CSV table of C-alpha atoms and ligand atoms in Angstrom, one decimal:
chain,number,residue,atom,x,y,z
A,1,MET,CA,97.1,122.4,122.0
A,2,THR,CA,94.1,120.4,123.1
A,3,CYS,CA,94.4,117.6,125.6
A,4,ARG,CA,94.7,114.1,124.1
A,5,SER,CA,94.0,110.8,125.8
A,6,ILE,CA,96.4,107.9,125.8
A,7,SER,CA,96.6,104.3,127.0
A,8,ILE,CA,99.9,102.4,127.3
A,9,LEU,CA,99.9,98.6,127.2
A,10,GLY,CA,103.2,97.5,128.7
A,11,ALA,CA,103.7,100.7,130.7
A,12,THR,CA,106.4,99.2,133.0
A,13,GLY,CA,108.7,98.2,130.2
A,14,SER,CA,111.4,100.0,128.3
A,15,ILE,CA,109.1,101.4,125.6
A,16,GLY,CA,106.5,102.2,128.3
A,17,ALA,CA,109.2,104.2,130.3
A,18,SER,CA,110.3,106.1,127.2
A,19,THR,CA,106.7,106.9,126.3
A,20,LEU,CA,105.9,108.1,129.9
A,21,ASP,CA,109.1,110.2,129.9
A,22,LEU,CA,107.7,112.1,126.9
A,23,ILE,CA,104.2,112.4,128.5
A,24,ARG,CA,105.9,113.8,131.7
A,25,ARG,CA,107.4,116.6,129.6
A,26,GLN,CA,104.0,117.7,128.3
A,27,ARG,CA,101.9,116.6,131.2
A,28,GLU,CA,99.1,119.1,130.7
A,29,GLN,CA,98.6,117.9,127.1
A,30,TRP,CA,97.7,114.3,128.0
A,31,ARG,CA,95.0,112.5,129.9
A,32,VAL,CA,96.2,108.9,130.8
A,33,VAL,CA,93.4,106.4,130.5
A,34,ALA,CA,94.9,102.9,131.1
A,35,LEU,CA,98.3,101.7,132.1
A,36,THR,CA,99.1,97.9,132.1
A,37,ALA,CA,101.8,95.5,133.2
A,38,ASN,CA,102.2,91.8,133.6
A,39,GLY,CA,103.1,91.2,137.2
A,40,ASN,CA,105.0,94.3,138.3
A,41,ALA,CA,102.3,95.8,140.5
A,42,ALA,CA,104.6,98.1,142.5
A,43,ASP,CA,105.9,100.0,139.5
A,44,LEU,CA,102.5,100.0,137.8
A,45,ALA,CA,100.9,101.5,140.9
A,46,ARG,CA,103.6,104.1,141.2
A,47,LEU,CA,103.2,105.1,137.5
A,48,ALA,CA,99.4,105.1,137.7
A,49,ARG,CA,99.5,107.5,140.7
A,50,GLU,CA,102.1,109.8,139.1
A,51,PHE,CA,100.1,110.1,135.8
A,52,ALA,CA,96.6,110.0,137.5
A,53,ALA,CA,95.6,107.0,135.3
A,54,GLU,CA,91.9,106.1,135.3
A,55,LEU,CA,92.7,102.3,135.3
A,56,ALA,CA,95.7,100.1,136.1
A,57,VAL,CA,95.7,96.5,134.9
A,58,VAL,CA,98.0,93.5,135.7
A,59,ALA,CA,97.7,90.7,133.2
A,60,ASP,CA,98.9,88.2,135.9
A,61,GLU,CA,95.9,87.9,138.2
A,62,ALA,CA,98.1,86.8,141.1
A,63,ALA,CA,99.5,90.4,141.2
A,64,LEU,CA,96.1,92.0,141.5
A,65,PRO,CA,95.9,92.0,145.4
A,66,ALA,CA,99.3,93.8,145.5
A,67,LEU,CA,98.1,96.3,142.9
A,68,ARG,CA,94.8,96.9,144.8
A,69,GLU,CA,96.7,97.5,148.0
A,70,ALA,CA,99.2,99.9,146.4
A,71,LEU,CA,96.4,101.8,144.8
A,72,ALA,CA,94.1,101.9,147.9
A,73,ASP,CA,92.6,105.4,148.4
A,74,SER,CA,93.9,106.6,145.1
A,75,GLY,CA,90.6,106.5,143.2
A,76,ILE,CA,92.4,104.6,140.5
A,77,GLU,CA,90.5,101.5,139.4
A,78,ALA,CA,92.6,98.3,139.6
A,79,ALA,CA,91.9,95.1,137.5
A,80,GLY,CA,93.7,91.9,136.7
A,81,GLY,CA,93.7,89.0,134.2
A,82,ALA,CA,93.6,88.5,130.4
A,83,ASP,CA,90.0,89.7,130.0
A,84,ALA,CA,90.7,92.9,132.0
A,85,LEU,CA,93.8,93.5,129.8
A,86,VAL,CA,91.7,93.3,126.6
A,87,ALA,CA,89.0,95.5,128.3
A,88,ALA,CA,91.6,98.1,129.1
A,89,ALA,CA,92.9,98.1,125.5
A,90,SER,CA,89.3,98.6,124.3
A,91,LEU,CA,88.8,101.8,126.3
A,92,GLU,CA,88.4,104.9,124.2
A,93,ALA,CA,91.7,106.7,123.9
A,94,ASP,CA,93.0,109.0,121.1
A,95,ILE,CA,96.2,106.9,121.0
A,96,THR,CA,97.1,103.5,122.4
A,97,VAL,CA,100.7,102.5,122.6
A,98,ALA,CA,101.1,98.7,122.1
A,99,ALA,CA,104.3,97.9,124.0
A,100,ILE,CA,103.7,94.5,125.6
A,101,VAL,CA,106.6,92.1,124.7
A,102,GLY,CA,105.9,88.9,122.8
A,103,CYS,CA,102.7,87.3,121.4
A,104,ALA,CA,101.0,88.1,124.8
A,105,GLY,CA,100.4,91.5,123.2
A,106,LEU,CA,98.3,90.2,120.3
A,107,ALA,CA,94.8,90.1,121.8
A,108,PRO,CA,95.0,93.5,123.5
A,109,THR,CA,96.6,95.1,120.4
A,110,MET,CA,93.8,93.7,118.3
A,111,ALA,CA,91.3,95.1,120.8
A,112,ALA,CA,92.8,98.5,120.5
A,113,ILE,CA,92.9,98.3,116.7
A,114,GLU,CA,89.1,97.4,116.7
A,115,GLN,CA,88.4,100.8,118.3
A,116,GLY,CA,89.3,102.4,115.0
A,117,ARG,CA,91.5,105.1,116.5
A,118,THR,CA,95.3,105.4,116.5
A,119,VAL,CA,97.6,102.6,117.6
A,120,ALA,CA,101.4,103.1,118.0
A,121,LEU,CA,102.8,99.7,117.6
A,122,ALA,CA,106.0,98.6,119.3
A,123,ASN,CA,104.9,95.0,119.8
A,124,LYS,CA,106.4,93.6,116.6
A,125,GLU,CA,105.7,89.9,117.7
A,126,ALA,CA,102.0,90.6,117.4
A,127,LEU,CA,102.4,91.8,113.8
A,128,VAL,CA,104.8,89.0,112.9
A,129,SER,CA,102.4,86.3,114.2
A,130,ALA,CA,99.2,87.7,112.8
A,131,GLY,CA,100.2,90.3,110.2
A,132,ASP,CA,97.4,89.6,107.7
A,133,VAL,CA,94.7,89.5,110.3
A,134,MET,CA,96.0,92.6,112.0
A,135,THR,CA,96.3,94.7,108.8
A,136,ALA,CA,92.9,93.6,107.6
A,137,ALA,CA,91.4,94.7,111.0
A,138,VAL,CA,93.3,98.1,110.6
A,139,ALA,CA,91.6,98.5,107.2
A,140,ARG,CA,88.2,97.3,108.3
A,141,HIS,CA,88.1,99.7,111.3
A,142,GLY,CA,89.8,102.7,109.7
A,143,THR,CA,92.5,102.6,112.3
A,144,THR,CA,95.7,104.6,112.0
A,145,LEU,CA,98.6,102.2,112.7
A,146,LEU,CA,101.9,104.0,113.5
A,147,PRO,CA,105.2,102.1,113.7
A,148,VAL,CA,107.2,102.7,116.8
A,149,ASP,CA,110.1,100.3,115.9
A,150,SER,CA,112.9,102.7,114.9
A,151,GLU,CA,113.6,101.2,111.5
A,152,HIS,CA,109.9,101.1,110.5
A,153,ASN,CA,109.3,104.6,111.9
A,154,ALA,CA,112.3,105.8,109.7
A,155,ILE,CA,110.8,104.1,106.7
A,156,PHE,CA,107.4,105.6,107.5
A,157,GLN,CA,109.0,109.1,107.6
A,158,CYS,CA,110.9,108.4,104.3
A,159,LEU,CA,107.7,107.4,102.5
A,160,ALA,CA,105.7,110.4,103.7
A,161,GLY,CA,104.2,112.3,100.7
A,162,ASN,CA,105.6,109.9,98.2
A,163,ASP,CA,103.9,107.2,96.0
A,164,PRO,CA,104.8,103.7,97.2
A,165,ALA,CA,104.5,102.6,93.6
A,166,HIS,CA,107.7,104.6,92.9
A,167,VAL,CA,109.8,102.7,95.6
A,168,ARG,CA,112.7,100.7,94.2
A,169,SER,CA,113.8,99.3,97.5
A,170,ILE,CA,113.6,99.7,101.2
A,171,THR,CA,116.7,99.1,103.3
A,172,LEU,CA,116.5,98.3,107.0
A,173,THR,CA,119.7,98.9,108.9
A,174,ALA,CA,121.0,96.5,111.6
A,175,SER,CA,123.7,97.3,114.1
A,176,GLY,CA,124.8,93.7,114.2
A,177,GLY,CA,124.4,93.6,118.0
A,178,PRO,CA,127.0,92.9,120.7
A,179,PHE,CA,128.4,89.7,119.0
A,180,ARG,CA,129.0,91.1,115.5
A,181,ASP,CA,132.8,90.7,115.7
A,182,TRP,CA,132.9,87.6,117.8
A,183,SER,CA,134.4,84.3,116.6
A,184,VAL,CA,132.5,81.0,116.7
A,185,GLN,CA,134.6,80.0,119.7
A,186,GLN,CA,133.8,83.1,121.6
A,187,LEU,CA,130.1,82.8,120.8
A,188,ALA,CA,130.1,79.3,122.4
A,189,ALA,CA,130.9,80.9,125.7
A,190,ALA,CA,128.6,84.0,125.5
A,191,THR,CA,126.6,84.7,128.6
A,192,PRO,CA,123.1,86.1,129.0
A,193,ALA,CA,124.6,89.3,130.6
A,194,GLN,CA,126.8,89.8,127.5
A,195,ALA,CA,123.8,89.2,125.2
A,196,VAL,CA,121.7,91.9,126.7
A,197,LYS,CA,124.5,94.5,126.6
A,198,HIS,CA,123.6,96.1,123.3
A,199,PRO,CA,126.3,98.5,122.0
A,200,ASN,CA,123.9,101.2,120.9
A,201,TRP,CA,120.5,100.7,122.3
A,202,ASP,CA,119.1,100.3,125.8
A,203,MET,CA,116.1,98.0,125.5
A,204,GLY,CA,114.1,95.2,127.2
A,205,ALA,CA,115.7,91.8,127.7
A,206,LYS,CA,113.9,89.9,124.9
A,207,ILE,CA,114.6,92.3,122.1
A,208,SER,CA,118.2,92.7,123.3
A,209,VAL,CA,118.8,88.9,123.0
A,210,ASP,CA,117.0,88.9,119.7
A,211,SER,CA,119.4,91.6,118.5
A,212,ALA,CA,122.4,89.6,119.7
A,213,THR,CA,121.3,86.6,117.7
A,214,MET,CA,120.1,88.8,114.7
A,215,PHE,CA,116.7,87.2,115.0
A,216,ASN,CA,115.3,90.6,115.6
A,217,LYS,CA,116.1,91.6,112.1
A,218,GLY,CA,114.2,88.7,110.8
A,219,LEU,CA,111.2,89.8,112.8
A,220,GLU,CA,111.7,93.3,111.5
A,221,LEU,CA,111.8,92.1,107.9
A,222,ILE,CA,108.4,90.4,108.4
A,223,GLU,CA,107.1,93.5,110.2
A,224,ALA,CA,108.2,95.7,107.3
A,225,HIS,CA,106.5,93.3,104.8
A,226,HIS,CA,103.2,93.8,106.6
A,227,LEU,CA,103.5,97.5,107.2
A,228,PHE,CA,104.9,98.4,103.7
A,229,PRO,CA,103.7,95.9,101.2
A,230,VAL,CA,106.1,96.7,98.3
A,231,GLY,CA,107.1,93.1,97.8
A,232,LEU,CA,109.7,91.0,99.7
A,233,ASP,CA,112.1,91.4,96.8
A,234,LYS,CA,112.3,95.1,97.5
A,235,LEU,CA,113.2,94.7,101.2
A,236,ARG,CA,116.8,94.7,102.1
A,237,ILE,CA,119.0,94.6,105.2
A,238,VAL,CA,122.4,96.2,105.7
A,239,VAL,CA,124.6,96.0,108.7
A,240,HIS,CA,125.4,99.5,109.9
A,241,PRO,CA,127.2,99.3,113.3
A,242,GLN,CA,126.9,103.0,114.1
A,243,SER,CA,123.1,103.0,114.2
A,244,VAL,CA,122.9,106.5,112.9
A,245,VAL,CA,120.9,105.8,109.7
A,246,HIS,CA,117.7,104.1,111.0
A,247,SER,CA,116.5,103.0,107.5
A,248,MET,CA,116.2,104.3,104.0
A,249,VAL,CA,114.0,104.2,101.0
A,250,GLU,CA,115.3,104.3,97.4
A,251,TYR,CA,113.0,105.6,94.7
A,252,ARG,CA,113.0,104.7,91.0
A,253,ASP,CA,114.8,107.9,90.0
A,254,GLY,CA,117.8,106.5,91.9
A,255,SER,CA,117.5,108.9,94.9
A,256,SER,CA,117.4,107.6,98.4
A,257,LEU,CA,115.7,109.2,101.5
A,258,ALA,CA,117.1,108.2,104.9
A,259,GLN,CA,116.2,109.0,108.4
A,260,LEU,CA,119.1,109.7,110.8
A,261,GLY,CA,119.0,110.3,114.5
A,262,PRO,CA,120.2,109.4,118.0
A,263,SER,CA,119.8,105.8,119.2
A,264,ASP,CA,117.0,106.7,121.5
A,265,MET,CA,113.5,105.2,121.3
A,266,ARG,CA,112.0,108.5,122.5
A,267,VAL,CA,112.6,109.9,119.0
A,268,PRO,CA,110.4,107.4,117.1
A,269,ILE,CA,107.9,107.3,120.0
A,270,ALA,CA,107.7,111.2,119.9
A,271,SER,CA,107.1,111.0,116.2
A,272,CYS,CA,104.1,108.7,116.8
A,273,LEU,CA,102.7,110.8,119.6
A,274,ALA,CA,103.0,114.0,117.6
A,275,TRP,CA,101.7,112.5,114.3
A,276,PRO,CA,100.6,114.0,111.9
A,277,GLN,CA,102.5,117.1,113.0
B,1,NDP,P1,110.1,95.1,128.3
B,1,NDP,O1,110.4,93.7,128.6
B,1,NDP,O2,111.0,96.1,128.8
B,1,NDP,O3,108.6,95.4,128.8
B,1,NDP,C1,107.6,94.5,128.5
B,1,NDP,C2,106.2,95.1,129.0
B,1,NDP,O4,105.2,94.1,128.7
B,1,NDP,C3,106.2,95.3,130.5
B,1,NDP,O5,105.3,96.3,130.9
B,1,NDP,C4,105.7,93.9,131.0
B,1,NDP,O6,105.1,94.0,132.3
B,1,NDP,C5,104.7,93.6,130.0
B,1,NDP,N1,104.4,92.2,129.8
B,1,NDP,C6,105.4,91.2,129.8
B,1,NDP,N2,104.8,90.0,129.6
B,1,NDP,C7,103.4,90.2,129.6
B,1,NDP,C8,102.3,89.4,129.5
B,1,NDP,N3,102.4,88.0,129.4
B,1,NDP,N4,101.1,90.0,129.4
B,1,NDP,C9,100.9,91.3,129.5
B,1,NDP,N5,102.0,92.2,129.7
B,1,NDP,C10,103.2,91.6,129.7
B,1,NDP,O7,110.0,95.1,126.7
B,1,NDP,P2,110.4,96.3,125.7
B,1,NDP,O8,109.7,97.6,126.2
B,1,NDP,O9,111.8,96.3,125.4
B,1,NDP,O10,109.6,95.8,124.4
B,1,NDP,C11,108.2,95.9,124.2
B,1,NDP,C12,107.9,95.7,122.7
B,1,NDP,O11,108.5,96.7,122.0
B,1,NDP,C13,108.5,94.4,122.2
B,1,NDP,O12,107.7,93.8,121.3
B,1,NDP,C14,109.8,94.8,121.5
B,1,NDP,O13,110.2,94.0,120.4
B,1,NDP,C15,109.4,96.2,121.0
B,1,NDP,N6,110.5,97.1,120.8
B,1,NDP,C16,111.2,97.5,121.8
B,1,NDP,C17,112.3,98.4,121.7
B,1,NDP,C18,113.1,98.9,122.8
B,1,NDP,O14,113.9,99.8,122.6
B,1,NDP,N7,112.9,98.4,124.0
B,1,NDP,C19,112.6,98.9,120.3
B,1,NDP,C20,111.7,98.5,119.3
B,1,NDP,C21,110.7,97.6,119.5
B,1,NDP,P3,106.0,93.6,133.7
B,1,NDP,O15,106.9,94.8,133.9
B,1,NDP,O16,105.0,93.5,134.7
B,1,NDP,O17,106.7,92.4,133.4
């Protein structure tokens, strides 16, 4: 297999760690171009050294001196600030993993899309906040946009080789989160620690809280609407506490295709890294 190049935006987060775990297993097959973080200079420097990244960027400029110090004598370029983040996302890489949390990921993700290569998108907030702009840029630049989110990656797999015009419905599954069975009285006393303790998935803090409130599924419905434009009336959500079926597509002959797998983000990320194999 030939060596491919990769950049990871949000390398110090949960999705970043899962991606790098996969890269670590096939180290000789990957050249790491850029790794980015917000302010966690120590972890970013450690990862940049381990993976021999060409560039390490902290979005928070205040963390740049610490990053520079931690990378001294490594030969790895260090940079900081919003412009440096966008410049890192613009570097040529076969695949860029967009794994920054929140709308802070929008500008760098757009910069990666504008390179016209492959973007593996975890940063759902960017798509939710600017879906039409983003999908238009994907079309304009001939970019391949691959969904990392487990439900959307499942749908992508279930659509493969089939005509979207034959889709009767797409069903996103939802675990229901840690508070699914809680009474209104119990909810009133819920703590942040309980909110981030997801029963099936180990994720970053924001998406864990969004899962506890079910807001995440709202974001995912909008995400699905932009990624798979079959019409909102064909998009459904069902609560499936076991998180075994990650999503399913029903076709007009009445048959459904579903993707099942472990609750481990390395599965959909690996699917994106290996695509189209
Ligand atoms: P984490 O909070 O674990 O990691 C977020 C990453 O983004 C870190 O590298 C962080 O850097 C960086 N970051 C945070 N704020 C900024 C900022 N203002 N500017 C630049 N970089 C920033 O998040 P997750 O990995 O859980 O989630 C990442 C995205 O993937 C989210 O959009 C989430 O919805 C989506 N997703 C996550 C899943 C999961 O299992 N975790 C599943 C499906 C989707 P630092 O470490 O320095 O703070």
